[in-house]
Amino acid sequence: MTRASLDKQPHEVASMFDDVAANYDLTNDVLSLGQSRLWRKEVAKAVGARPAQKVLDLAAGTATSSLPFAATGAYVVPCDFSLGMLREGKRKHPHLPFTAGDGTKLPFKDGVFDTVTISFGLRNVQETEGALRELYRVTKPGGKVVICEFSQPTWAPFRTVYTEYLMRALPPVARAVSSNPDAYVYLAESIREWPDQPALAQLLQKAGWTSVAWRNLTGGIVALHRGTKPAA
């Protein structure tokens, strides 16, 4: 699977991420020109985890995104459907409760988490609306969702340059630093096909989330969406 236009079969996507697990964090740093670290910091601020809170970090991969939440004293559950990613993460961070799970059928009871978050993984879930509903289901009333995902640059000339980078520069760079460069061709395609900021906000509202808003990072290359589950 190398094109986003193909159906995203969970086992195929999971296998793709299994193949890149060992060097995934390093590759992301290189391909994002170091911006991925900035984006993670902004996610941590938006989540605002506090001691004793329960945080679900979906599509956590090796749990690089989970570490800031754990550092606050929150109980964070890194969840992913790539066993390769989970194994690599467990090797690096054995103290974290890594959990295998599909974003459309989460292995948690209703209303468990104070905050649910997913960074750069929602577009790889087979059914976006189903995942947003599942995140809603496992969140406590009054809890919140934070989604960090690639989006559409807001300035048209920059958007053109960015698209050229994705489709021309990213594959050869990926070949140099990744064990599975085809995976990054797929990821580039999936970014181009992904809904823009207002469209994702509408999907969140449709799933039941209220007070939905977003903030652009790096000129709209990435957008940080937030929403709240109405209090009971």
PDB file of C-alpha atoms in Angstrom, residues 11-12 30 64 66 68 70 94 98 100 136 152 155 176 183 194 219 225 230:
ATOM      1  CA  HIS A  11      -3.520  -4.786   8.957  1.00  0.00           C
ATOM      2  CA  GLU A  12      -1.744  -3.111   6.043  1.00  0.00           C
ATOM      3  CA  VAL A  30      14.678  14.719   9.755  1.00  0.00           C
ATOM      4  CA  THR A  64       7.514   9.793  22.358  1.00  0.00           C
ATOM      5  CA  SER A  66       3.252  10.260  25.779  1.00  0.00           C
ATOM      6  CA  PRO A  68       5.360  14.862  28.470  1.00  0.00           C
ATOM      7  CA  ALA A  70       3.649  11.117  32.151  1.00  0.00           C
ATOM      8  CA  PRO A  94       9.201  -0.210  30.049  1.00  0.00           C
ATOM      9  CA  PHE A  98       1.455   0.187  26.318  1.00  0.00           C
ATOM     10  CA  ALA A 100      -2.686  -2.565  21.554  1.00  0.00           C
ATOM     11  CA  TYR A 136     -15.842  10.535  22.569  1.00  0.00           C
ATOM     12  CA  GLN A 152      -3.469  22.675   4.711  1.00  0.00           C
ATOM     13  CA  TRP A 155      -0.902  30.908   2.441  1.00  0.00           C
ATOM     14  CA  ALA A 176      18.125   7.786   2.860  1.00  0.00           C
ATOM     15  CA  ALA A 183       5.695   3.987   3.827  1.00  0.00           C
ATOM     16  CA  TRP A 194      -6.647  14.760   4.349  1.00  0.00           C
ATOM     17  CA  GLY A 219       1.670  28.191   8.789  1.00  0.00           C
ATOM     18  CA  HIS A 225      -7.929  20.803  17.012  1.00  0.00           C
ATOM     19  CA  PRO A 230     -20.526  17.969  27.279  1.00  0.00           C
TER      20      PRO A 230
END
